[in-house]
Tab-separated table of C-alpha atoms in Angstrom:
chain	number	residue	atom	x	y	z
A	1	MET	CA	-8.799	-3.467	18.717
A	2	ALA	CA	-11.911	-2.405	18.497
A	3	ILE	CA	-12.643	0.823	15.068
A	4	HIS	CA	-15.668	2.820	16.021
A	5	LEU	CA	-15.557	4.448	12.424
A	6	SER	CA	-17.870	7.246	13.054
A	7	ARG	CA	-16.946	10.694	10.624
A	8	ARG	CA	-13.896	11.537	13.148
A	9	GLU	CA	-12.762	8.541	13.438
A	10	LEU	CA	-12.438	6.984	9.400
A	11	LEU	CA	-9.231	8.330	8.739
A	12	ARG	CA	-7.775	6.476	12.229
A	13	ALA	CA	-9.684	3.206	11.362
A	14	ALA	CA	-8.695	3.269	7.851
A	15	CYS	CA	-5.124	3.528	8.934
A	16	ALA	CA	-5.990	0.730	11.661
A	17	ALA	CA	-6.906	-1.542	9.028
A	18	GLY	CA	-3.969	-0.786	6.535
A	19	VAL	CA	-5.990	1.557	4.434
A	20	THR	CA	-3.470	4.526	2.850
A	21	PHE	CA	-5.043	7.933	2.566
A	22	LEU	CA	-2.754	10.063	-0.165
A	23	ALA	CA	-2.733	13.760	-0.704
A	24	PRO	CA	0.248	13.835	-3.467
A	25	SER	CA	-1.038	13.319	-7.447
A	26	LEU	CA	-1.016	8.931	-7.830
A	27	PHE	CA	1.513	10.263	-10.850
A	28	ALA	CA	2.105	12.402	-13.476
A	29	ALA	CA	-0.357	12.213	-16.761
A	30	GLY	CA	1.156	10.726	-19.356
A	31	THR	CA	3.655	8.811	-17.640
A	32	SER	CA	4.155	4.963	-17.979
A	33	ASP	CA	6.399	4.415	-14.959
A	34	PRO	CA	4.857	0.723	-13.885
A	35	THR	CA	6.580	1.629	-9.958
A	36	THR	CA	4.068	4.727	-9.602
A	37	TRP	CA	0.737	2.385	-10.059
A	38	ASP	CA	1.208	1.787	-6.894
A	39	ARG	CA	0.273	4.345	-4.839
A	40	ILE	CA	-3.675	4.265	-3.730
A	41	LEU	CA	-6.044	7.182	-3.297
A	42	VAL	CA	-8.997	6.712	-0.773
A	43	LEU	CA	-11.492	9.170	-1.381
A	44	VAL	CA	-13.986	9.727	0.895
A	45	GLU	CA	-17.039	12.025	0.388
A	46	LEU	CA	-18.994	13.725	3.107
A	47	SER	CA	-22.165	13.951	1.269
A	48	GLY	CA	-24.630	16.732	2.163
A	49	GLY	CA	-21.528	18.956	2.635
A	50	ASN	CA	-19.426	19.070	5.733
A	51	ASP	CA	-19.043	22.894	7.893
A	52	GLY	CA	-15.628	23.162	7.046
A	53	LEU	CA	-15.249	25.912	9.403
A	54	ASN	CA	-16.758	23.588	12.477
A	55	THR	CA	-14.422	21.157	11.539
A	56	VAL	CA	-10.767	23.421	10.980
A	57	VAL	CA	-12.083	25.956	13.783
A	58	PRO	CA	-11.180	30.030	13.016
A	59	TYR	CA	-10.615	30.071	16.563
A	60	THR	CA	-8.978	33.662	17.127
A	61	ASP	CA	-11.405	35.012	14.512
A	62	SER	CA	-13.811	37.493	16.317
A	63	THR	CA	-15.794	37.298	12.830
A	64	TYR	CA	-16.360	33.753	13.474
A	65	TYR	CA	-17.972	33.857	16.408
A	66	ALA	CA	-20.408	36.934	15.318
A	67	LYS	CA	-21.734	34.917	12.882
A	68	ARG	CA	-22.423	32.122	14.287
A	69	PRO	CA	-23.099	32.737	18.177
A	70	ASN	CA	-25.367	29.484	17.914
A	71	ILE	CA	-22.784	27.101	16.137
A	72	SER	CA	-19.700	28.723	16.852
A	73	ILE	CA	-17.282	25.814	18.375
A	74	ALA	CA	-15.575	27.387	21.859
A	75	ALA	CA	-11.941	28.032	21.593
A	76	ASN	CA	-11.145	26.816	25.148
A	77	THR	CA	-12.235	23.235	23.327
A	78	VAL	CA	-10.031	23.521	20.086
A	79	LEU	CA	-7.816	21.700	19.146
A	80	PRO	CA	-5.000	23.739	17.908
A	81	LEU	CA	-3.064	23.067	15.014
A	82	SER	CA	-1.568	26.046	15.020
A	83	PRO	CA	-2.231	29.813	15.938
A	84	ASP	CA	-5.507	30.676	14.112
A	85	PHE	CA	-6.234	27.218	13.064
A	86	GLY	CA	-7.713	24.390	15.361
A	87	PHE	CA	-9.575	20.777	15.208
A	88	ASN	CA	-13.347	20.250	16.234
A	89	PRO	CA	-12.771	18.767	19.761
A	90	ASN	CA	-14.348	15.578	18.615
A	91	LEU	CA	-11.305	15.147	16.315
A	92	ASP	CA	-8.883	14.163	18.347
A	93	LYS	CA	-8.373	11.028	17.002
A	94	LEU	CA	-6.483	12.484	14.188
A	95	MET	CA	-4.154	14.327	16.470
A	96	PRO	CA	-1.381	12.315	16.240
A	97	ALA	CA	-1.244	11.523	12.792
A	98	TRP	CA	-0.991	15.462	13.032
A	99	ALA	CA	1.562	15.690	15.593
A	100	ALA	CA	3.865	12.750	13.308
A	101	ASN	CA	3.096	14.536	10.158
A	102	ASP	CA	1.185	12.289	8.789
A	103	LEU	CA	-2.009	14.459	7.814
A	104	ALA	CA	-2.499	17.767	6.149
A	105	VAL	CA	-5.124	20.061	6.099
A	106	VAL	CA	-6.063	22.029	3.139
A	107	LEU	CA	-7.744	25.010	3.794
A	108	GLY	CA	-10.096	28.281	1.659
A	109	VAL	CA	-10.925	24.920	-1.582
A	110	GLY	CA	-13.513	26.445	-3.492
A	111	TYR	CA	-14.823	28.443	-5.963
A	112	PRO	CA	-16.372	32.219	-6.068
A	113	ASN	CA	-20.076	32.744	-5.463
A	114	PRO	CA	-20.768	29.165	-4.642
A	115	ASN	CA	-23.787	27.296	-6.538
A	116	LEU	CA	-26.554	26.709	-3.587
A	117	SER	CA	-27.314	23.841	-5.609
A	118	HIS	CA	-26.196	20.105	-4.420
A	119	PHE	CA	-26.430	18.963	-7.070
A	120	ARG	CA	-24.483	21.586	-9.096
A	121	GLY	CA	-21.815	21.810	-6.839
A	122	ILE	CA	-21.139	17.873	-6.429
A	123	ASP	CA	-20.687	17.902	-10.555
A	124	ILE	CA	-18.417	21.347	-10.186
A	125	TRP	CA	-16.628	18.792	-7.134
A	126	ASN	CA	-16.244	15.671	-9.440
A	127	THR	CA	-15.551	17.584	-12.775
A	128	GLY	CA	-13.646	19.942	-11.619
A	129	SER	CA	-14.806	22.825	-13.794
A	130	ALA	CA	-15.216	26.626	-12.735
A	131	SER	CA	-18.211	27.198	-11.871
A	132	ASN	CA	-19.713	28.932	-15.188
A	133	VAL	CA	-18.386	25.906	-16.994
A	134	GLN	CA	-20.544	22.360	-17.696
A	135	LEU	CA	-18.498	19.017	-17.875
A	136	THR	CA	-19.219	15.945	-18.632
A	137	ASP	CA	-16.260	13.807	-17.627
A	138	GLY	CA	-14.577	13.687	-13.646
A	139	TRP	CA	-10.761	15.231	-12.723
A	140	ALA	CA	-9.482	11.783	-11.732
A	141	ARG	CA	-10.627	10.408	-15.686
A	142	ARG	CA	-8.721	13.193	-16.766
A	143	LEU	CA	-5.574	12.253	-14.575
A	144	MET	CA	-5.521	8.729	-15.686
A	145	ALA	CA	-6.936	8.365	-18.529
A	146	PRO	CA	-3.741	9.486	-20.835
A	147	ALA	CA	-1.079	7.562	-18.722
A	148	THR	CA	0.063	3.956	-20.151
A	149	VAL	CA	-2.266	1.124	-18.615
A	150	PRO	CA	0.057	-1.167	-16.614
A	151	SER	CA	-0.869	-4.920	-18.165
A	152	ASP	CA	-2.362	-6.155	-14.813
A	153	LEU	CA	-3.874	-3.162	-14.326
A	154	THR	CA	-7.580	-4.456	-13.019
A	155	ALA	CA	-9.891	-1.283	-13.093
A	156	HIS	CA	-9.009	2.450	-12.665
A	157	GLY	CA	-11.354	2.951	-9.505
A	158	VAL	CA	-14.107	1.460	-7.355
A	159	LEU	CA	-17.082	3.251	-6.368
A	160	LEU	CA	-18.806	1.872	-3.081
A	161	ALA	CA	-21.925	4.503	-2.546
A	162	HIS	CA	-23.218	6.660	-4.192
A	163	THR	CA	-22.334	5.822	-7.928
A	164	ASP	CA	-23.586	8.616	-9.916
A	165	SER	CA	-21.318	10.726	-7.741
A	166	ASN	CA	-18.308	9.767	-9.717
A	167	PRO	CA	-14.954	12.069	-10.723
A	168	LEU	CA	-13.742	8.681	-13.137
A	169	GLN	CA	-16.639	9.325	-15.192
A	170	GLY	CA	-15.718	9.613	-18.916
A	171	ALA	CA	-14.039	7.436	-21.863
A	172	GLY	CA	-10.679	6.346	-21.082
A	173	VAL	CA	-10.823	4.632	-18.027
A	174	ARG	CA	-12.375	0.972	-16.573
A	175	GLN	CA	-14.171	1.847	-13.181
A	176	LEU	CA	-16.121	-0.699	-11.312
A	177	ALA	CA	-19.129	-0.279	-9.036
A	178	LEU	CA	-19.553	-2.868	-6.404
A	179	SER	CA	-21.435	-2.682	-3.066
A	180	SER	CA	-18.885	-5.440	-1.876
A	181	PRO	CA	-16.159	-7.465	-3.475
A	182	ALA	CA	-18.318	-10.484	-2.293
A	183	ASP	CA	-21.651	-9.074	-4.528
A	184	PHE	CA	-19.415	-8.670	-7.651
A	185	ILE	CA	-17.991	-12.191	-7.568
A	186	SER	CA	-21.502	-13.644	-6.820
A	187	ASN	CA	-23.346	-11.559	-9.428
A	188	THR	CA	-19.803	-12.311	-12.213
A	189	ASN	CA	-19.688	-16.096	-11.698
A	190	GLY	CA	-21.096	-18.086	-15.037
A	191	MET	CA	-20.310	-14.575	-17.006
A	192	PRO	CA	-18.627	-15.226	-19.897
A	193	ASP	CA	-15.638	-13.597	-21.921
A	194	ALA	CA	-16.490	-10.875	-24.545
A	195	PRO	CA	-16.803	-12.304	-28.206
A	196	ALA	CA	-14.854	-11.015	-31.066
A	197	ALA	CA	-15.267	-7.431	-31.662
A	198	THR	CA	-17.558	-6.757	-34.760
A	199	GLY	CA	-17.586	-3.754	-37.278
A	200	ASN	CA	-20.540	-1.910	-34.922
A	201	PRO	CA	-18.579	0.625	-33.135
A	202	ALA	CA	-21.788	1.037	-30.851
A	203	LEU	CA	-21.830	-3.557	-30.107
A	204	ASN	CA	-17.771	-3.303	-30.095
A	205	GLN	CA	-18.241	-1.310	-26.548
A	206	VAL	CA	-20.524	-3.459	-24.917
A	207	LEU	CA	-18.462	-5.918	-25.859
A	208	THR	CA	-15.497	-4.297	-24.534
A	209	THR	CA	-16.679	-3.105	-21.288
A	210	GLN	CA	-17.994	-7.099	-21.070
A	211	HIS	CA	-14.376	-8.251	-21.561
A	212	ASP	CA	-13.209	-5.829	-18.713
A	213	VAL	CA	-15.712	-6.894	-16.006
A	214	PHE	CA	-14.842	-10.607	-17.490
A	215	GLY	CA	-11.227	-9.789	-16.373
A	216	ALA	CA	-12.025	-7.728	-13.434
A	217	ALA	CA	-13.991	-10.695	-11.906
A	218	ALA	CA	-11.193	-12.740	-12.730
A	219	GLU	CA	-8.706	-11.003	-10.362
A	220	PHE	CA	-11.523	-10.771	-7.720
A	221	LYS	CA	-12.246	-14.056	-7.716
A	222	ALA	CA	-8.404	-15.420	-7.468
A	223	LYS	CA	-7.786	-12.771	-4.759
A	224	LEU	CA	-10.974	-12.478	-2.802
A	225	THR	CA	-12.913	-14.972	-2.947
A	226	THR	CA	-11.033	-15.860	0.514
A	227	PRO	CA	-10.813	-11.766	1.545
A	228	PRO	CA	-8.003	-11.428	3.468
A	229	THR	CA	-8.995	-10.632	7.761
A	230	PHE	CA	-7.268	-7.988	10.047
A	231	ASN	CA	-6.993	-7.775	13.777
A	232	THR	CA	-9.191	-4.959	13.445
A	233	THR	CA	-13.053	-5.474	14.303
A	234	PHE	CA	-15.132	-3.495	11.502
A	235	ARG	CA	-18.545	-2.344	12.985
A	236	THR	CA	-21.622	-2.448	10.948
A	237	ALA	CA	-22.460	0.660	9.872
A	238	ASP	CA	-22.252	1.479	6.276
A	239	ILE	CA	-19.259	3.438	6.062
A	240	ALA	CA	-17.288	0.615	7.764
A	241	LYS	CA	-18.048	-2.199	5.653
A	242	GLN	CA	-16.954	-0.062	3.031
A	243	ALA	CA	-13.837	0.692	4.831
A	244	GLN	CA	-13.588	-2.593	5.423
A	245	TYR	CA	-14.095	-3.756	1.899
A	246	VAL	CA	-11.147	-1.446	0.802
A	247	ALA	CA	-8.932	-2.742	3.320
A	248	GLN	CA	-9.845	-5.939	1.597
A	249	MET	CA	-8.868	-5.656	-2.043
A	250	ILE	CA	-5.957	-3.215	-1.312
A	251	ALA	CA	-4.277	-6.405	0.826
A	252	ALA	CA	-5.266	-8.955	-1.479
A	253	GLY	CA	-3.312	-6.779	-4.212
A	254	VAL	CA	-6.079	-6.486	-6.713
A	255	LYS	CA	-4.117	-3.315	-8.941
A	256	ILE	CA	-6.670	-0.246	-8.895
A	257	PRO	CA	-5.275	2.631	-8.211
A	258	ILE	CA	-8.987	4.834	-6.879
A	259	TYR	CA	-11.227	4.355	-3.994
A	260	LYS	CA	-14.409	6.153	-3.532
A	261	MET	CA	-16.622	5.582	-0.174
A	262	GLU	CA	-19.082	8.084	0.519
A	263	LEU	CA	-20.333	8.926	4.153
A	264	GLY	CA	-23.659	10.663	4.454
A	265	GLY	CA	-25.629	12.630	6.955
A	266	PHE	CA	-24.067	16.251	6.073
A	267	ASP	CA	-27.004	17.784	4.991
A	268	ASN	CA	-27.502	19.976	8.206
A	269	HIS	CA	-30.290	22.198	8.165
A	270	SER	CA	-31.268	22.150	12.386
A	271	ASN	CA	-29.034	20.657	15.523
A	272	GLN	CA	-25.735	20.358	13.045
A	273	ARG	CA	-23.722	20.612	16.422
A	274	ASP	CA	-25.331	17.415	17.171
A	275	ASN	CA	-25.244	16.111	14.161
A	276	GLN	CA	-21.851	16.667	13.291
A	277	SER	CA	-20.078	15.242	15.882
A	278	THR	CA	-21.326	12.197	15.852
Protein backbone atom coordinates (compact mmCIF):
# COMPACT_ATOMS: atom_id res chain seq x y z
CA MET A 1 0.00 0.00 0.00
CA ALA A 2 1.50 3.32 -1.03
CA ILE A 3 1.31 6.14 1.50
CA HIS A 4 1.42 9.73 0.24
CA LEU A 5 2.68 11.71 3.18
CA SER A 6 1.40 15.17 2.46
CA ARG A 7 0.34 17.36 5.36
CA ARG A 8 -3.23 16.12 5.44
CA GLU A 9 -2.22 12.45 5.26
CA LEU A 10 0.52 12.37 7.86
CA LEU A 11 -1.55 10.83 10.64
CA ARG A 12 -3.03 8.21 8.34
CA ALA A 13 0.40 7.23 7.07
CA ALA A 14 1.84 7.01 10.55
CA CYS A 15 -1.00 4.75 11.68
CA ALA A 16 -0.46 2.50 8.67
CA ALA A 17 3.20 2.26 9.62
CA GLY A 18 2.46 1.31 13.19
CA VAL A 19 3.14 4.73 14.73
CA THR A 20 0.71 5.84 17.42
CA PHE A 21 -0.10 9.46 18.16
CA LEU A 22 -1.13 9.75 21.80
CA ALA A 23 -2.79 12.81 23.25
CA PRO A 24 -2.97 11.74 26.95
CA SER A 25 -0.01 12.37 29.24
CA LEU A 26 2.74 9.76 29.16
CA PHE A 27 2.71 9.29 32.90
CA ALA A 28 2.22 11.23 36.08
CA ALA A 29 5.41 13.13 36.83
CA GLY A 30 7.28 11.70 39.76
CA THR A 31 5.97 8.16 39.43
CA SER A 32 8.12 5.12 38.79
CA ASP A 33 5.54 2.79 37.28
CA PRO A 34 7.52 1.11 34.46
CA THR A 35 4.42 0.27 32.44
CA THR A 36 3.76 3.94 31.76
CA TRP A 37 7.15 4.31 30.06
CA ASP A 38 5.86 2.07 27.28
CA ARG A 39 3.53 4.80 26.02
CA ILE A 40 4.83 6.82 23.08
CA LEU A 41 4.17 10.40 22.09
CA VAL A 42 4.97 11.54 18.54
CA LEU A 43 5.03 15.31 18.12
CA VAL A 44 4.76 16.88 14.67
CA GLU A 45 5.67 20.55 14.50
CA LEU A 46 3.95 22.40 11.65
CA SER A 47 6.75 24.90 11.27
CA GLY A 48 5.81 28.44 10.35
CA GLY A 49 2.38 28.42 12.00
CA ASN A 50 -0.47 26.45 10.50
CA ASP A 51 -3.75 28.36 10.05
CA GLY A 52 -6.04 26.60 12.50
CA LEU A 53 -9.21 28.37 11.36
CA ASN A 54 -8.76 26.96 7.87
CA THR A 55 -7.95 23.53 9.30
CA VAL A 56 -10.86 23.13 11.69
CA VAL A 57 -13.34 25.53 10.13
CA PRO A 58 -16.09 27.37 12.08
CA TYR A 59 -18.34 26.93 9.08
CA THR A 60 -21.53 28.29 10.70
CA ASP A 61 -19.88 31.47 12.00
CA SER A 62 -20.68 34.50 9.86
CA THR A 63 -17.78 36.44 11.37
CA TYR A 64 -15.32 33.89 9.98
CA TYR A 65 -16.58 34.52 6.45
CA ALA A 66 -16.82 38.29 6.94
CA LYS A 67 -13.22 38.53 8.10
CA ARG A 68 -11.90 36.13 5.46
CA PRO A 69 -13.56 37.01 2.18
CA ASN A 70 -10.70 35.62 0.08
CA ILE A 71 -9.27 32.65 1.99
CA SER A 72 -12.24 31.18 3.86
CA ILE A 73 -13.27 27.57 3.24
CA ALA A 74 -16.74 27.31 1.70
CA ALA A 75 -19.28 25.85 4.14
CA ASN A 76 -20.61 23.37 1.60
CA THR A 77 -17.13 21.81 1.22
CA VAL A 78 -16.34 21.40 4.93
CA LEU A 79 -16.32 17.90 6.45
CA PRO A 80 -18.61 18.32 9.50
CA LEU A 81 -17.32 17.30 12.91
CA SER A 82 -20.09 19.05 14.84
CA PRO A 83 -22.88 21.52 14.11
CA ASP A 84 -20.32 24.33 14.36
CA PHE A 85 -16.95 22.99 13.21
CA GLY A 86 -15.62 20.84 10.40
CA PHE A 87 -12.40 19.75 8.76
CA ASN A 88 -10.85 21.38 5.74
CA PRO A 89 -11.97 19.15 2.82
CA ASN A 90 -8.35 18.13 2.21
CA LEU A 91 -8.34 16.32 5.56
CA ASP A 92 -10.76 13.66 4.35
CA LYS A 93 -8.25 10.91 5.18
CA LEU A 94 -8.71 11.72 8.88
CA MET A 95 -12.46 11.16 8.88
CA PRO A 96 -12.31 7.37 9.51
CA ALA A 97 -10.17 8.02 12.60
CA TRP A 98 -12.67 10.64 13.76
CA ALA A 99 -15.58 8.28 13.21
CA ALA A 100 -13.80 5.55 15.20
CA ASN A 101 -13.15 7.93 18.12
CA ASP A 102 -9.42 7.58 17.57
CA LEU A 103 -8.92 11.30 16.94
CA ALA A 104 -9.59 14.36 19.08
CA VAL A 105 -9.47 18.02 18.12
CA VAL A 106 -8.52 20.60 20.75
CA LEU A 107 -9.57 24.16 19.93
CA GLY A 108 -8.51 27.51 21.33
CA VAL A 109 -4.99 26.50 22.38
CA GLY A 110 -3.15 29.77 22.69
CA TYR A 111 -2.70 32.81 24.90
CA PRO A 112 -4.07 36.38 25.02
CA ASN A 113 -2.42 39.03 22.85
CA PRO A 114 -0.24 36.63 20.85
CA ASN A 115 3.36 37.61 20.23
CA LEU A 116 3.89 38.24 16.51
CA SER A 117 7.44 36.84 16.45
CA HIS A 118 7.89 33.31 15.13
CA PHE A 119 10.94 32.91 17.36
CA ARG A 120 9.31 34.02 20.60
CA GLY A 121 6.17 32.12 19.66
CA ILE A 122 8.03 28.83 19.32
CA ASP A 123 9.81 29.51 22.65
CA ILE A 124 6.41 29.88 24.33
CA TRP A 125 5.17 26.74 22.60
CA ASN A 126 8.17 24.63 23.62
CA THR A 127 8.45 25.87 27.21
CA GLY A 128 4.73 26.16 27.99
CA SER A 129 5.39 29.54 29.57
CA ALA A 130 3.09 32.52 29.91
CA SER A 131 3.72 35.09 27.19
CA ASN A 132 5.33 37.46 29.69
CA VAL A 133 7.56 34.80 31.27
CA GLN A 134 10.90 33.60 29.93
CA LEU A 135 11.70 29.93 30.64
CA THR A 136 14.74 27.99 29.47
CA ASP A 137 13.51 24.42 29.93
CA GLY A 138 10.89 22.62 27.88
CA TRP A 139 7.49 21.41 29.04
CA ALA A 140 8.41 17.80 28.20
CA ARG A 141 11.58 18.05 30.28
CA ARG A 142 9.58 19.26 33.29
CA LEU A 143 7.13 16.39 32.80
CA MET A 144 9.77 13.67 32.55
CA ALA A 145 12.79 14.74 34.60
CA PRO A 146 11.27 14.06 38.05
CA ALA A 147 10.21 10.51 37.14
CA THR A 148 12.27 7.47 38.07
CA VAL A 149 14.02 6.31 34.88
CA PRO A 150 13.78 2.61 33.96
CA SER A 151 17.11 0.89 33.55
CA ASP A 152 16.47 0.07 29.89
CA LEU A 153 15.58 3.63 28.81
CA THR A 154 17.52 4.39 25.63
CA ALA A 155 16.73 8.11 25.78
CA HIS A 156 13.89 10.35 26.86
CA GLY A 157 13.42 11.65 23.34
CA VAL A 158 14.59 11.86 19.74
CA LEU A 159 14.57 15.03 17.65
CA LEU A 160 14.34 14.68 13.88
CA ALA A 161 14.85 18.02 12.07
CA HIS A 162 14.79 21.54 13.55
CA THR A 163 16.59 20.49 16.71
CA ASP A 164 16.71 24.04 18.07
CA SER A 165 12.94 23.83 18.57
CA ASN A 166 12.98 21.52 21.54
CA PRO A 167 10.35 20.82 24.24
CA LEU A 168 12.90 18.48 25.93
CA GLN A 169 15.51 21.18 26.46
CA GLY A 170 17.02 21.32 29.92
CA ALA A 171 18.77 19.26 32.55
CA GLY A 172 17.79 15.81 33.71
CA VAL A 173 16.74 14.22 30.42
CA ARG A 174 18.60 12.37 27.68
CA GLN A 175 17.81 13.36 24.11
CA LEU A 176 19.20 12.39 20.74
CA ALA A 177 19.28 14.62 17.66
CA LEU A 178 19.25 12.32 14.63
CA SER A 179 19.04 12.67 10.89
CA SER A 180 18.34 8.91 10.75
CA PRO A 181 19.06 5.79 12.82
CA ALA A 182 21.60 4.64 10.21
CA ASP A 183 23.52 7.91 10.41
CA PHE A 184 23.55 7.73 14.21
CA ILE A 185 24.97 4.22 14.08
CA SER A 186 27.57 5.26 11.50
CA ASN A 187 28.60 8.40 13.42
CA THR A 188 29.08 6.48 16.67
CA ASN A 189 31.02 3.52 15.25
CA GLY A 190 34.24 3.16 17.19
CA MET A 191 33.12 5.58 19.88
CA PRO A 192 34.55 4.58 23.27
CA ASP A 193 32.62 4.61 26.49
CA ALA A 194 33.42 7.47 28.85
CA PRO A 195 36.20 7.02 31.41
CA ALA A 196 35.58 7.33 35.13
CA ALA A 197 34.32 10.60 36.52
CA THR A 198 36.83 13.23 37.63
CA GLY A 199 36.73 15.96 40.22
CA ASN A 200 35.85 18.54 37.57
CA PRO A 201 32.04 19.09 37.39
CA ALA A 202 32.15 20.48 33.85
CA LEU A 203 34.23 17.55 32.60
CA ASN A 204 31.94 15.13 34.44
CA GLN A 205 28.99 16.50 32.49
CA VAL A 206 30.83 15.85 29.23
CA LEU A 207 31.71 12.32 30.35
CA THR A 208 28.11 11.63 31.40
CA THR A 209 26.87 12.76 28.00
CA GLN A 210 29.45 10.57 26.26
CA HIS A 211 28.40 7.57 28.35
CA ASP A 212 24.72 8.18 27.56
CA VAL A 213 25.43 8.42 23.82
CA PHE A 214 27.57 5.28 24.00
CA GLY A 215 24.72 3.37 25.64
CA ALA A 216 22.16 4.63 23.12
CA ALA A 217 24.47 3.74 20.26
CA ALA A 218 24.81 0.18 21.57
CA GLU A 219 21.01 -0.16 21.61
CA PHE A 220 20.70 1.21 18.08
CA LYS A 221 23.43 -1.09 16.77
CA ALA A 222 21.80 -4.11 18.38
CA LYS A 223 18.27 -3.35 17.17
CA LEU A 224 18.53 -1.10 14.13
CA THR A 225 21.63 -2.14 12.18
CA THR A 226 19.08 -4.12 10.18
CA PRO A 227 15.99 -1.93 10.65
CA PRO A 228 12.46 -3.35 10.66
CA THR A 229 10.63 -3.32 7.35
CA PHE A 230 6.97 -2.60 6.66
CA ASN A 231 4.37 -3.29 4.03
CA THR A 232 3.91 0.46 3.80
CA THR A 233 5.77 2.22 1.01
CA PHE A 234 7.22 5.51 2.25
CA ARG A 235 7.76 8.36 -0.14
CA THR A 236 11.08 10.19 -0.41
CA ALA A 237 9.81 13.50 0.99
CA ASP A 238 11.60 14.52 4.18
CA ILE A 239 8.53 14.20 6.41
CA ALA A 240 7.87 10.73 5.00
CA LYS A 241 11.42 9.66 5.83
CA GLN A 242 11.05 11.04 9.35
CA ALA A 243 7.86 8.98 9.79
CA GLN A 244 9.70 5.91 8.51
CA TYR A 245 12.55 6.40 10.97
CA VAL A 246 10.16 6.87 13.89
CA ALA A 247 8.27 3.73 12.86
CA GLN A 248 11.55 1.78 12.69
CA MET A 249 12.68 2.91 16.14
CA ILE A 250 9.32 2.05 17.69
CA ALA A 251 9.10 -1.32 15.95
CA ALA A 252 12.70 -2.17 16.89
CA GLY A 253 11.85 -1.75 20.56
CA VAL A 254 14.28 0.97 21.59
CA LYS A 255 12.74 2.51 24.70
CA ILE A 256 12.19 6.15 23.75
CA PRO A 257 8.91 7.74 24.87
CA ILE A 258 8.97 10.99 22.84
CA TYR A 259 9.73 11.57 19.17
CA LYS A 260 9.58 14.98 17.52
CA MET A 261 9.19 15.43 13.77
CA GLU A 262 8.83 18.60 11.73
CA LEU A 263 6.84 19.55 8.64
CA GLY A 264 7.70 22.96 7.21
CA GLY A 265 6.03 25.25 4.70
CA PHE A 266 3.39 26.92 6.88
CA ASP A 267 4.79 30.47 6.85
CA ASN A 268 2.30 31.68 4.25
CA HIS A 269 2.16 35.34 3.31
CA SER A 270 0.35 34.62 0.05
CA ASN A 271 -1.31 31.74 -1.80
CA GLN A 272 -2.24 30.15 1.53
CA ARG A 273 -5.19 28.13 0.25
CA ASP A 274 -3.03 26.23 -2.24
CA ASN A 275 -0.04 25.90 0.08
CA GLN A 276 -2.09 24.53 2.96
CA SER A 277 -3.78 22.01 0.71
CA THR A 278 -0.58 20.37 -0.56
